[in-house]
Short mmCIF file of C-alpha atoms in Angstrom, two decimals:
data_model
loop_
_atom_site.label_atom_id
_atom_site.label_comp_id
_atom_site.label_asym_id
_atom_site.label_seq_id
_atom_site.Cartn_x
_atom_site.Cartn_y
_atom_site.Cartn_z
CA UNK A 72 -0.02 0.02 0.02
CA UNK A 73 1.15 3.53 -0.63
CA UNK A 74 2.42 5.53 2.25
CA UNK A 75 4.25 8.79 3.02
CA UNK A 76 6.75 9.50 5.81
CA UNK A 77 7.70 12.96 6.90
CA UNK A 78 10.38 12.25 9.52
CA UNK A 79 10.53 15.71 10.93
CA UNK A 80 7.53 16.86 12.92
CA UNK A 81 8.97 20.32 13.44
CA UNK A 82 11.67 22.27 11.69
CA UNK A 83 13.01 25.68 12.77
CA UNK A 84 14.78 27.87 10.29
CA UNK A 85 16.13 31.38 10.48
CA UNK A 86 14.60 33.93 8.21
CA UNK A 87 16.70 34.15 5.07
CA UNK A 88 18.27 30.74 5.48
CA UNK A 89 17.69 27.81 3.10
CA UNK A 90 15.14 25.07 3.87
CA UNK A 91 14.69 21.44 3.13
CA UNK A 92 11.67 19.47 4.30
CA UNK A 93 11.97 15.72 3.88
CA UNK A 94 9.47 13.39 2.41
CA UNK A 95 9.84 9.68 1.75
CA UNK A 96 7.18 7.68 -0.02
CA UNK A 97 6.45 4.05 -0.40
CA UNK A 98 4.75 3.09 -3.62
CA UNK A 99 4.80 0.46 -6.29
CA UNK A 100 4.59 1.92 -9.70
CA UNK A 101 4.71 5.48 -10.95
CA UNK A 102 3.61 7.97 -8.30
CA UNK A 103 2.09 11.38 -8.49
CA UNK A 104 3.48 13.47 -5.63
CA UNK A 105 2.27 16.66 -4.01
CA UNK A 106 3.27 19.20 -1.36
CA UNK A 107 0.51 21.03 0.38
CA UNK A 108 0.73 23.97 2.84
CA UNK A 109 -1.54 24.96 5.65
CA UNK A 110 -1.07 28.46 6.89
CA UNK A 111 -2.33 29.29 10.39
CA UNK A 112 -6.10 29.18 10.59
CA UNK A 113 -6.41 28.35 6.88
CA UNK A 114 -7.20 25.27 4.78
CA UNK A 115 -4.72 23.17 2.84
CA UNK A 116 -3.48 24.63 -0.41
CA UNK A 117 -1.47 22.96 -3.13
CA UNK A 118 2.14 24.20 -3.22
CA UNK A 119 3.46 22.05 -6.10
CA UNK A 120 2.86 18.77 -7.80
CA UNK A 121 4.97 16.16 -9.58
CA UNK A 122 3.67 14.17 -12.54
CA UNK A 123 6.15 11.88 -14.27
CA UNK A 124 8.61 14.03 -16.22
CA UNK A 125 11.26 16.51 -15.06
CA UNK A 126 12.25 15.46 -11.56
CA UNK A 127 12.54 19.01 -10.32
CA UNK A 128 9.28 20.83 -10.03
CA UNK A 129 8.67 24.50 -9.25
CA UNK A 130 5.92 25.75 -7.06
CA UNK A 131 4.63 29.02 -5.75
CA UNK A 132 6.58 31.49 -3.61
CA UNK A 133 9.98 30.10 -4.58
CA UNK A 134 9.41 26.52 -3.46
CA UNK A 135 10.70 23.59 -5.48
CA UNK A 136 10.87 19.83 -4.91
CA UNK A 137 12.93 17.05 -6.45
CA UNK A 138 11.73 13.60 -7.14
CA UNK A 139 14.16 10.76 -6.61
CA UNK A 140 13.04 7.28 -7.60
CA UNK A 141 16.25 5.64 -6.29
CA UNK A 142 15.79 7.30 -2.86
CA UNK A 143 11.95 7.18 -2.87
CA UNK A 144 12.00 10.82 -1.88
CA UNK A 145 10.31 14.04 -2.73
CA UNK A 146 12.02 16.70 -0.63
CA UNK A 147 10.79 20.29 -0.58
CA UNK A 148 13.33 23.10 -0.79
CA UNK A 149 13.49 26.94 -0.65
CA UNK A 150 16.60 28.98 -1.03
CA UNK A 151 15.59 31.79 1.33
CA UNK A 152 12.86 31.42 3.94
CA UNK A 153 10.55 34.29 4.78
CA UNK A 154 8.58 34.74 7.94
CA UNK A 155 5.37 34.24 6.03
CA UNK A 156 6.39 30.66 5.28
CA UNK A 157 5.56 29.79 8.87
CA UNK A 158 3.05 26.88 8.25
CA UNK A 159 2.52 23.19 8.29
CA UNK A 160 3.67 21.39 5.11
CA UNK A 161 2.17 18.06 4.05
CA UNK A 162 3.61 15.61 1.50
CA UNK A 163 1.17 13.37 -0.41
CA UNK A 164 1.24 10.62 -2.88
CA UNK A 165 -1.26 9.21 -5.40
CA UNK A 166 -0.98 6.98 -8.43
CA UNK A 167 -1.62 7.38 -12.12
CA UNK A 168 -5.20 6.49 -12.84
CA UNK A 169 -5.99 6.26 -9.10
CA UNK A 170 -8.14 8.27 -6.79
CA UNK A 171 -6.90 7.95 -3.28
CA UNK A 172 -4.37 10.45 -2.07
CA UNK A 173 -2.31 9.51 0.96
CA UNK A 174 -0.88 12.24 3.18
CA UNK A 175 2.10 12.38 5.44
CA UNK A 176 1.84 13.51 9.05
CA UNK A 177 3.04 16.98 8.25
CA UNK A 178 6.07 19.12 9.17
CA UNK A 179 5.56 22.31 11.15
CA UNK A 180 7.92 25.05 9.91
CA UNK A 181 8.84 27.69 12.38
CA UNK A 182 10.81 30.78 11.17
CA UNK A 183 12.94 32.58 13.66
CA UNK A 184 14.00 36.21 13.19
CA UNK B 798 -15.76 28.35 -8.84
CA UNK B 799 -16.41 28.62 -5.12
CA UNK B 800 -14.19 25.66 -4.31
CA UNK B 801 -15.20 22.91 -1.92
CA UNK B 802 -17.81 24.18 0.48
CA UNK B 803 -18.20 22.83 4.00
CA UNK B 804 -20.99 23.72 6.43
CA UNK B 805 -21.16 24.59 9.20
CA UNK B 806 -17.72 26.06 9.80
CA UNK B 807 -18.07 25.51 13.52
CA UNK B 808 -20.24 23.11 15.44
CA UNK B 809 -20.57 22.56 19.14
CA UNK B 810 -22.41 19.49 20.35
CA UNK B 811 -23.13 18.00 23.78
CA UNK B 812 -21.60 14.58 24.58
CA UNK B 813 -23.95 11.83 23.20
CA UNK B 814 -25.61 14.10 20.61
CA UNK B 815 -25.43 13.57 16.87
CA UNK B 816 -23.51 15.76 14.54
CA UNK B 817 -23.91 16.01 10.76
CA UNK B 818 -21.32 17.68 8.63
CA UNK B 819 -21.96 18.80 5.04
CA UNK B 820 -19.80 19.03 2.00
CA UNK B 821 -20.35 20.38 -1.49
CA UNK B 822 -17.55 19.28 -3.77
CA UNK B 823 -16.35 21.17 -6.76
CA UNK B 824 -18.64 20.66 -9.68
CA UNK B 825 -17.42 17.98 -12.02
CA UNK B 826 -15.10 16.32 -9.49
CA UNK B 827 -15.69 12.63 -9.28
CA UNK B 828 -13.78 11.89 -6.08
CA UNK B 829 -14.78 13.18 -2.66
CA UNK B 830 -12.69 12.62 0.47
CA UNK B 831 -13.15 13.09 4.17
CA UNK B 832 -10.19 13.67 6.52
CA UNK B 833 -9.96 14.49 10.26
CA UNK B 834 -7.27 16.79 11.58
CA UNK B 835 -6.12 17.09 15.20
CA UNK B 836 -2.92 18.41 16.82
CA UNK B 837 -2.17 14.98 18.19
CA UNK B 838 -2.99 12.75 15.21
CA UNK B 839 -2.37 15.10 12.36
CA UNK B 840 -4.21 14.56 9.11
CA UNK B 841 -6.17 11.29 9.23
CA UNK B 842 -7.90 9.79 6.15
CA UNK B 843 -11.45 8.73 6.88
CA UNK B 844 -13.18 7.75 3.71
CA UNK B 845 -13.66 8.48 0.04
CA UNK B 846 -16.25 8.19 -2.73
CA UNK B 847 -15.79 7.81 -6.45
CA UNK B 848 -18.70 8.76 -8.63
CA UNK B 849 -20.81 8.78 -5.50
CA UNK B 850 -19.96 5.13 -4.61
CA UNK B 851 -18.10 4.47 -1.33
CA UNK B 852 -14.69 3.05 -2.24
CA UNK B 853 -12.55 3.02 0.89
CA UNK B 854 -13.73 3.68 4.43
CA UNK B 855 -10.76 2.12 6.17
CA UNK B 856 -10.18 5.26 8.28
CA UNK B 857 -13.67 5.47 9.63
CA UNK B 858 -14.28 4.56 13.26
CA UNK B 859 -16.72 1.72 12.67
CA UNK B 860 -19.32 2.20 15.34
CA UNK B 861 -20.50 5.81 15.29
CA UNK B 862 -19.25 7.29 12.02
CA UNK B 863 -20.98 7.08 8.72
CA UNK B 864 -20.60 8.94 5.40
CA UNK B 865 -22.98 9.18 2.52
CA UNK B 866 -23.04 10.81 -0.91
CA UNK B 867 -26.68 10.73 -2.11
CA UNK B 868 -25.85 12.87 -5.19
CA UNK B 869 -22.91 14.34 -6.99
CA UNK B 870 -23.25 17.76 -5.41
CA UNK B 871 -23.04 16.87 -1.75
CA UNK B 872 -21.74 14.46 0.88
CA UNK B 873 -22.37 14.16 4.58
CA UNK B 874 -20.39 12.83 7.47
CA UNK B 875 -22.54 11.76 10.41
CA UNK B 876 -21.25 11.13 13.92
CA UNK B 877 -23.57 9.47 16.32
CA UNK B 878 -23.32 9.72 20.09
CA UNK B 879 -20.42 12.21 19.84
CA UNK B 880 -17.57 11.89 22.38
CA UNK B 881 -15.01 14.49 23.44
CA UNK B 882 -12.35 12.63 21.48
CA UNK B 883 -14.28 13.32 18.28
CA UNK B 884 -13.39 17.01 18.64
CA UNK B 885 -11.37 17.93 15.57
CA UNK B 886 -11.40 19.79 12.29
CA UNK B 887 -13.14 17.69 9.65
CA UNK B 888 -11.91 18.32 6.15
CA UNK B 889 -13.73 17.56 2.94
CA UNK B 890 -11.85 17.49 -0.38
CA UNK B 891 -12.52 16.65 -3.95
CA UNK B 892 -10.61 15.87 -7.12
CA UNK B 893 -11.05 14.94 -10.69
CA UNK B 894 -9.53 11.59 -9.94
CA UNK B 895 -6.87 9.87 -11.90
CA UNK B 896 -4.26 10.75 -9.25
CA UNK B 897 -4.73 14.47 -9.74
CA UNK B 898 -4.55 17.10 -7.03
CA UNK B 899 -7.02 17.28 -4.23
CA UNK B 900 -8.85 20.53 -3.37
CA UNK B 901 -9.74 21.07 0.22
CA UNK B 902 -12.61 22.90 1.88
CA UNK B 903 -11.97 25.18 4.90
CA UNK B 904 -13.17 22.45 7.25
CA UNK B 905 -15.75 22.12 10.01
CA UNK B 906 -14.37 22.50 13.56
CA UNK B 907 -16.35 20.16 15.74
CA UNK B 908 -16.24 20.63 19.49
CA UNK B 909 -17.88 18.10 21.78
CA UNK B 910 -18.50 19.37 25.23
#
């Protein structure tokens, strides 16, 4: 069965520093992968998505993620974190032709001044 | 496109009472999902429908929770004999299926007192 692991429940980054949030997936076949963000007191919004093709995908607000089949990973990156990035980030996996989307437990990003 | 609409946004019930949560998916979306979000458990999958048919309810607590989708424009999640541990934000989401991205509603915050 497909599953997603986000090993870091909480990550603290200084404003202006770079960021990587980790995501490992378990899936047989070709996955579709997603990162969602949930800002304080708001719903979940799509940040970026990977469909088979270029392994590096760009999202909104300077975020990008890289798909690695060999490592079963889909880590999220940002070169310079802003205080407004303070949120919870969820990684998710689905499959081509499928319907169910499985989410990880989320990583809470804290931005320090 | 108003997105996924959930009503009510907030609901307070007394212990032992019934709670019904409503969801209107995005028009044309064939998949509808229900999730539960708490601080402790994170984002938990409850159930999903495809073309109104229940497909996977593996996340539903068996005894008191039920979900229905009587037509393509709305779904309900019913909790009988609510308990304090049912307090959470219940999220509804929909997608076109085929592994594509999921769009979330703003959620219903259920508080059982």
